[in-house]
Each structure stands twice: as structure tokens, then as C-alpha cells.
Short mmCIF file of C-alpha atoms in Angstrom, two decimals:
data_model
loop_
_atom_site.label_atom_id
_atom_site.label_comp_id
_atom_site.label_asym_id
_atom_site.label_seq_id
_atom_site.Cartn_x
_atom_site.Cartn_y
_atom_site.Cartn_z
CA UNK A 6 -5.06 12.85 7.96
CA UNK A 7 -7.00 15.32 5.84
CA UNK A 8 -10.06 16.72 7.57
CA UNK A 9 -13.47 17.66 6.26
CA UNK A 10 -15.34 19.98 8.62
CA UNK A 11 -19.10 20.20 8.80
CA UNK A 12 -20.98 23.04 10.39
CA UNK A 13 -23.19 22.83 12.40
CA UNK A 14 -23.05 19.37 13.96
CA UNK A 15 -26.73 19.57 14.87
CA UNK A 16 -29.57 21.62 13.45
CA UNK A 17 -33.21 21.68 14.47
CA UNK A 18 -35.72 23.51 12.32
CA UNK A 19 -39.43 23.66 11.71
CA UNK A 20 -40.92 21.97 8.67
CA UNK A 21 -41.15 24.34 5.73
CA UNK A 22 -38.16 26.41 6.74
CA UNK A 23 -34.97 26.65 4.73
CA UNK A 24 -31.75 25.13 5.99
CA UNK A 25 -28.18 25.33 4.75
CA UNK A 26 -25.64 22.72 5.71
CA UNK A 27 -22.03 23.81 5.41
CA UNK A 28 -19.00 21.76 4.55
CA UNK A 29 -15.36 22.84 4.55
CA UNK A 30 -13.67 20.24 2.34
CA UNK A 31 -10.01 19.28 2.28
CA UNK A 32 -8.19 22.29 0.87
CA UNK A 33 -6.83 20.88 -2.39
CA UNK A 34 -9.75 18.59 -3.16
CA UNK A 35 -11.79 19.13 -6.28
CA UNK A 36 -14.70 16.71 -6.01
CA UNK A 37 -17.45 17.05 -3.44
CA UNK A 38 -20.23 14.82 -2.27
CA UNK A 39 -23.26 14.72 0.00
CA UNK A 40 -24.56 11.50 1.53
CA UNK A 41 -27.69 11.07 3.65
CA UNK A 42 -28.15 8.60 6.49
CA UNK A 43 -31.54 8.06 8.09
CA UNK A 44 -31.32 6.65 11.60
CA UNK A 45 -30.66 2.92 11.48
CA UNK A 46 -30.21 2.87 7.74
CA UNK A 47 -27.24 2.93 5.39
CA UNK A 48 -25.61 6.07 4.08
CA UNK A 49 -26.97 6.89 0.65
CA UNK A 50 -25.49 8.96 -2.12
CA UNK A 51 -27.23 12.26 -2.80
CA UNK A 52 -25.07 14.25 -5.20
CA UNK A 53 -21.56 14.85 -6.46
CA UNK A 54 -20.13 18.18 -7.59
CA UNK A 55 -17.11 19.27 -9.60
CA UNK A 56 -15.96 22.48 -11.18
CA UNK A 57 -19.03 24.34 -10.10
CA UNK A 58 -21.48 21.82 -11.44
CA UNK A 59 -23.51 18.85 -10.31
CA UNK A 60 -22.09 15.75 -11.99
CA UNK A 61 -24.71 13.29 -10.86
CA UNK A 62 -27.58 13.15 -8.41
CA UNK A 63 -29.68 10.36 -7.01
CA UNK A 64 -33.44 10.14 -6.78
CA UNK A 65 -33.09 11.22 -3.14
CA UNK A 66 -31.88 14.61 -4.33
CA UNK A 67 -35.27 16.24 -4.52
CA UNK A 68 -36.10 19.47 -6.33
CA UNK A 69 -36.02 21.21 -2.95
CA UNK A 70 -32.30 20.43 -2.66
CA UNK A 71 -29.50 22.49 -4.13
CA UNK A 72 -25.72 22.54 -3.81
CA UNK A 73 -23.08 25.13 -4.52
CA UNK A 74 -19.56 26.16 -3.66
CA UNK A 75 -19.34 29.89 -4.31
CA UNK A 76 -15.78 31.16 -4.88
CA UNK A 77 -14.08 28.13 -3.35
CA UNK A 78 -15.62 28.64 0.05
CA UNK A 79 -17.93 26.23 1.84
CA UNK A 80 -19.62 23.50 -0.14
CA UNK A 81 -23.26 23.83 0.86
CA UNK A 82 -26.41 21.78 0.75
CA UNK A 83 -29.56 23.86 0.88
CA UNK A 84 -32.99 22.42 1.47
CA UNK A 85 -35.92 24.73 0.79
CA UNK A 86 -38.52 24.01 1.99
CA UNK A 87 -37.71 21.24 4.44
CA UNK A 88 -39.98 18.25 5.03
CA UNK A 89 -40.21 15.79 7.92
CA UNK A 90 -38.53 13.08 5.86
CA UNK A 91 -35.45 15.26 5.49
CA UNK A 92 -34.53 14.45 9.09
CA UNK A 93 -31.27 12.55 8.84
CA UNK A 94 -27.52 12.86 9.24
CA UNK A 95 -25.94 14.48 6.22
CA UNK A 96 -22.33 13.63 5.48
CA UNK A 97 -20.13 15.72 3.27
CA UNK A 98 -17.13 14.18 1.52
CA UNK A 99 -14.39 15.36 -0.76
CA UNK A 100 -11.70 13.78 -2.89
CA UNK A 101 -8.75 14.54 -5.13
CA UNK A 102 -10.30 12.43 -7.83
CA UNK A 103 -9.40 9.11 -9.35
CA UNK A 104 -5.73 8.63 -8.54
CA UNK A 105 -3.68 5.48 -8.26
CA UNK A 106 -6.54 3.39 -9.54
CA UNK A 107 -9.06 4.48 -6.96
CA UNK A 108 -10.88 7.45 -5.56
CA UNK A 109 -10.61 7.97 -1.81
CA UNK A 110 -13.41 9.92 -0.20
CA UNK A 111 -12.75 11.85 3.00
CA UNK A 112 -15.86 12.30 5.09
CA UNK A 113 -16.87 14.90 7.61
CA UNK A 114 -18.45 13.93 10.91
CA UNK A 115 -21.93 14.79 9.68
CA UNK A 116 -24.68 17.26 10.45
CA UNK A 117 -27.68 15.83 12.25
CA UNK A 118 -30.75 17.59 10.87
CA UNK A 119 -34.03 17.35 12.75
CA UNK A 120 -37.13 18.71 11.08
CA UNK A 121 -40.04 19.24 13.44
CA UNK B 24 -33.31 -2.49 -2.77
CA UNK B 25 -30.32 -2.62 -0.51
CA UNK B 26 -27.22 -3.11 -2.63
CA UNK B 27 -24.80 -3.94 0.17
CA UNK B 28 -25.59 -6.00 3.25
CA UNK B 29 -23.50 -6.49 6.35
CA UNK B 30 -23.56 -9.08 9.09
CA UNK B 31 -23.49 -9.21 11.99
CA UNK B 32 -24.87 -5.81 12.96
CA UNK B 33 -22.81 -5.91 16.10
CA UNK B 34 -19.97 -8.03 17.35
CA UNK B 35 -18.08 -8.28 20.61
CA UNK B 36 -14.69 -9.97 20.84
CA UNK B 37 -11.99 -10.19 23.47
CA UNK B 38 -8.73 -8.38 23.07
CA UNK B 39 -6.36 -10.51 21.01
CA UNK B 40 -9.11 -12.40 19.17
CA UNK B 41 -9.89 -12.17 15.47
CA UNK B 42 -13.01 -10.21 14.54
CA UNK B 43 -14.72 -11.15 11.30
CA UNK B 44 -17.17 -8.78 9.64
CA UNK B 45 -19.12 -9.99 6.63
CA UNK B 46 -20.46 -8.19 3.61
CA UNK B 47 -22.41 -9.21 0.50
CA UNK B 48 -23.55 -7.26 -2.52
CA UNK B 49 -26.12 -7.45 -5.27
CA UNK B 50 -24.59 -5.75 -8.29
CA UNK B 51 -22.08 -7.99 -10.05
CA UNK B 52 -20.70 -4.91 -11.81
CA UNK B 53 -19.31 -3.52 -8.55
CA UNK B 54 -15.55 -3.39 -8.83
CA UNK B 55 -14.22 -1.46 -5.85
CA UNK B 56 -14.91 -2.36 -2.22
CA UNK B 57 -13.66 -0.03 0.52
CA UNK B 58 -14.18 -0.58 4.22
CA UNK B 59 -14.65 2.53 6.31
CA UNK B 60 -14.07 2.80 10.06
CA UNK B 61 -16.04 5.28 12.11
CA UNK B 62 -15.44 6.30 15.72
CA UNK B 63 -18.18 8.09 17.69
CA UNK B 64 -18.39 11.76 16.81
CA UNK B 65 -16.20 11.38 13.75
CA UNK B 66 -16.80 10.79 10.08
CA UNK B 67 -16.12 7.46 8.36
CA UNK B 68 -12.47 7.05 7.39
CA UNK B 69 -11.11 4.70 4.75
CA UNK B 70 -9.52 1.69 6.41
CA UNK B 71 -8.69 -0.69 3.57
CA UNK B 72 -10.05 -1.41 0.09
CA UNK B 73 -9.95 -4.13 -2.54
CA UNK B 74 -10.70 -4.41 -6.24
CA UNK B 75 -12.60 -7.33 -7.69
CA UNK B 76 -9.53 -8.61 -9.55
CA UNK B 77 -8.01 -9.57 -6.19
CA UNK B 78 -9.16 -12.14 -3.68
CA UNK B 79 -7.20 -10.83 -0.74
CA UNK B 80 -5.88 -7.51 0.51
CA UNK B 81 -3.82 -7.20 3.65
CA UNK B 82 -2.76 -4.14 5.62
CA UNK B 83 -1.24 -4.91 8.98
CA UNK B 84 -3.87 -6.53 11.18
CA UNK B 85 -6.65 -5.87 8.66
CA UNK B 86 -7.36 -8.28 5.80
CA UNK B 87 -10.13 -8.35 3.22
CA UNK B 88 -11.08 -11.71 1.74
CA UNK B 89 -13.08 -11.40 -1.47
CA UNK B 90 -15.16 -14.02 -3.29
CA UNK B 91 -16.39 -12.64 -6.60
CA UNK B 92 -18.40 -15.72 -7.56
CA UNK B 93 -20.44 -15.59 -4.37
CA UNK B 94 -20.47 -11.76 -4.24
CA UNK B 95 -19.19 -11.82 -0.71
CA UNK B 96 -16.31 -10.30 1.18
CA UNK B 97 -15.17 -10.17 4.75
CA UNK B 98 -12.95 -8.01 6.89
CA UNK B 99 -10.72 -9.85 9.34
CA UNK B 100 -9.16 -7.95 12.20
CA UNK B 101 -6.50 -10.07 13.87
CA UNK B 102 -5.18 -9.45 17.38
CA UNK B 103 -8.11 -7.11 18.03
CA UNK B 104 -7.40 -4.14 20.28
CA UNK B 105 -9.80 -2.01 22.36
CA UNK B 106 -8.88 0.86 20.05
CA UNK B 107 -10.45 -1.07 17.17
CA UNK B 108 -13.86 -0.60 18.79
CA UNK B 109 -15.79 1.31 16.14
CA UNK B 110 -18.45 0.96 13.49
CA UNK B 111 -17.27 -0.58 10.24
CA UNK B 112 -18.98 0.12 6.93
CA UNK B 113 -18.62 -2.04 3.87
CA UNK B 114 -19.12 -0.13 0.64
CA UNK B 115 -19.07 -0.86 -3.07
CA UNK B 116 -18.89 1.07 -6.29
CA UNK B 117 -18.38 0.57 -9.99
CA UNK B 118 -14.92 2.04 -9.48
CA UNK B 119 -14.87 3.65 -12.89
CA UNK B 120 -13.17 6.94 -12.40
CA UNK B 121 -14.07 9.99 -10.38
CA UNK B 122 -17.51 10.42 -8.97
CA UNK B 123 -18.17 6.75 -8.44
CA UNK B 124 -21.12 6.55 -6.13
CA UNK B 125 -20.51 4.42 -3.08
CA UNK B 126 -23.25 2.05 -1.94
CA UNK B 127 -22.90 1.47 1.78
CA UNK B 128 -24.00 -1.26 4.12
CA UNK B 129 -25.71 -0.33 7.37
CA UNK B 130 -22.56 -0.83 9.36
CA UNK B 131 -21.33 -3.25 11.99
CA UNK B 132 -20.52 -2.11 15.49
CA UNK B 133 -17.43 -3.84 16.84
CA UNK B 134 -16.63 -3.85 20.53
CA UNK B 135 -13.29 -5.20 21.70
CA UNK B 136 -13.27 -5.99 25.40
CA UNK B 137 -9.97 -5.86 27.28
#
């Protein structure tokens, strides 16, 4: 099936540094998402993105977070500066939109971010 | 507040048995309930989904039973196979067009022993 690729699979950084998580969505998809999963907890919605703009963000999407997809390349999540509580697995997802009465999200395998 | 809860957290069944994974939710406005299957090292993949207007959705060996009044649903996997061993996530959303935010449960790890 369609694949969403996330790079890197693991990232370790020091608190206060900047980090960029990269996502290569399914090629013809138009809607993009980031979800965050703290160890042992459920995946939680962070933000969705369409046509170059954030559509909606949750309270977990702090001011230090930003997303973009310059010129149809990677969809990125940037955290600057990072904090200890940002340690989590970040999942990227993409979709074609609401078709056939539903929207199917395709997820990447996640980037495990460890902030020291 | 956790919007979607799953039980049990882990389940082991023998090959050929039926595995039953349970899910409950808080928001009565939730309309769309997908189940995602995740294998180690991979991302969650949509397995089967149901809308609140239905009480049952079947796809091969996988069936969702849905009880709107009790805000509960379950995933039944009949004739379980070792290849079904994975983590299963119940999710819910308002289902109103694109960008519907999914609320996920914590997942249930299923092990099917040969």
C-alpha cells in the first residue's frame, strides 16, 4: 500500500537544541498530520496542514513547534528550542482527503525523539 | 481526559481462536471509528472502520461490533493467525470531512500462539 517515510527513525539531541523531523508523504496526498506518542500513552493529534497552511492545532502544539512543506518536498516538524517533555515518538500521516465518506490516514513508522 | 479507552492492554490467544479487543469512548459526537494495526517497526495501518450509523462491519476475519447507546465497540478476529500478532489501536473522530482529528486508545498488543 501507499507508504509514508519518516527520517530519521531515531534522533537524540540535547535540551535547548533545534530539531527537524522529516516526513515524505504519499506522493499524491494533500493533507498532512503530525501525531505525538509518549511512551506508554496514546497517540495524540498535534497539527494538520493543507495547501501550505496549518488547518488546526492542538494544545500540545506549543509555540516552539512549527510545520512546513516547502515546494512539495518533505513535510517537516521543527521544534526550537527542545524541552525534555518533547521526548516522544512523532508520527507523520497523510491523506487524500475526505473521499467515499471517510478520510483514511496513512502513517509513517515514526521518529523516536530523545531529548537529554 | 482520555477520550478512547481500550481493554485488555494485551491478549494472547491460540491459533484458530477468536480474539476480542474492546474499546469505549467518551464523546457521544464521535461518528467514525477506525481500527489500526501496527507491526513492530512499522506505522499504524488502517485495518477496518465503522460509522456510528452501523452496528456491525465485517471484512474477512475482522468484524467490528458497535453499540452506540453504551459507547462501546469491539474488534473480533476470528480464526486468529500468528501473522495477526500486532498492536491494535482503536480510534475515533467526529468524521466530518477532511482534517478530522483522530483520538486514539493506548493500543492492545495481540499475540497469537501457534
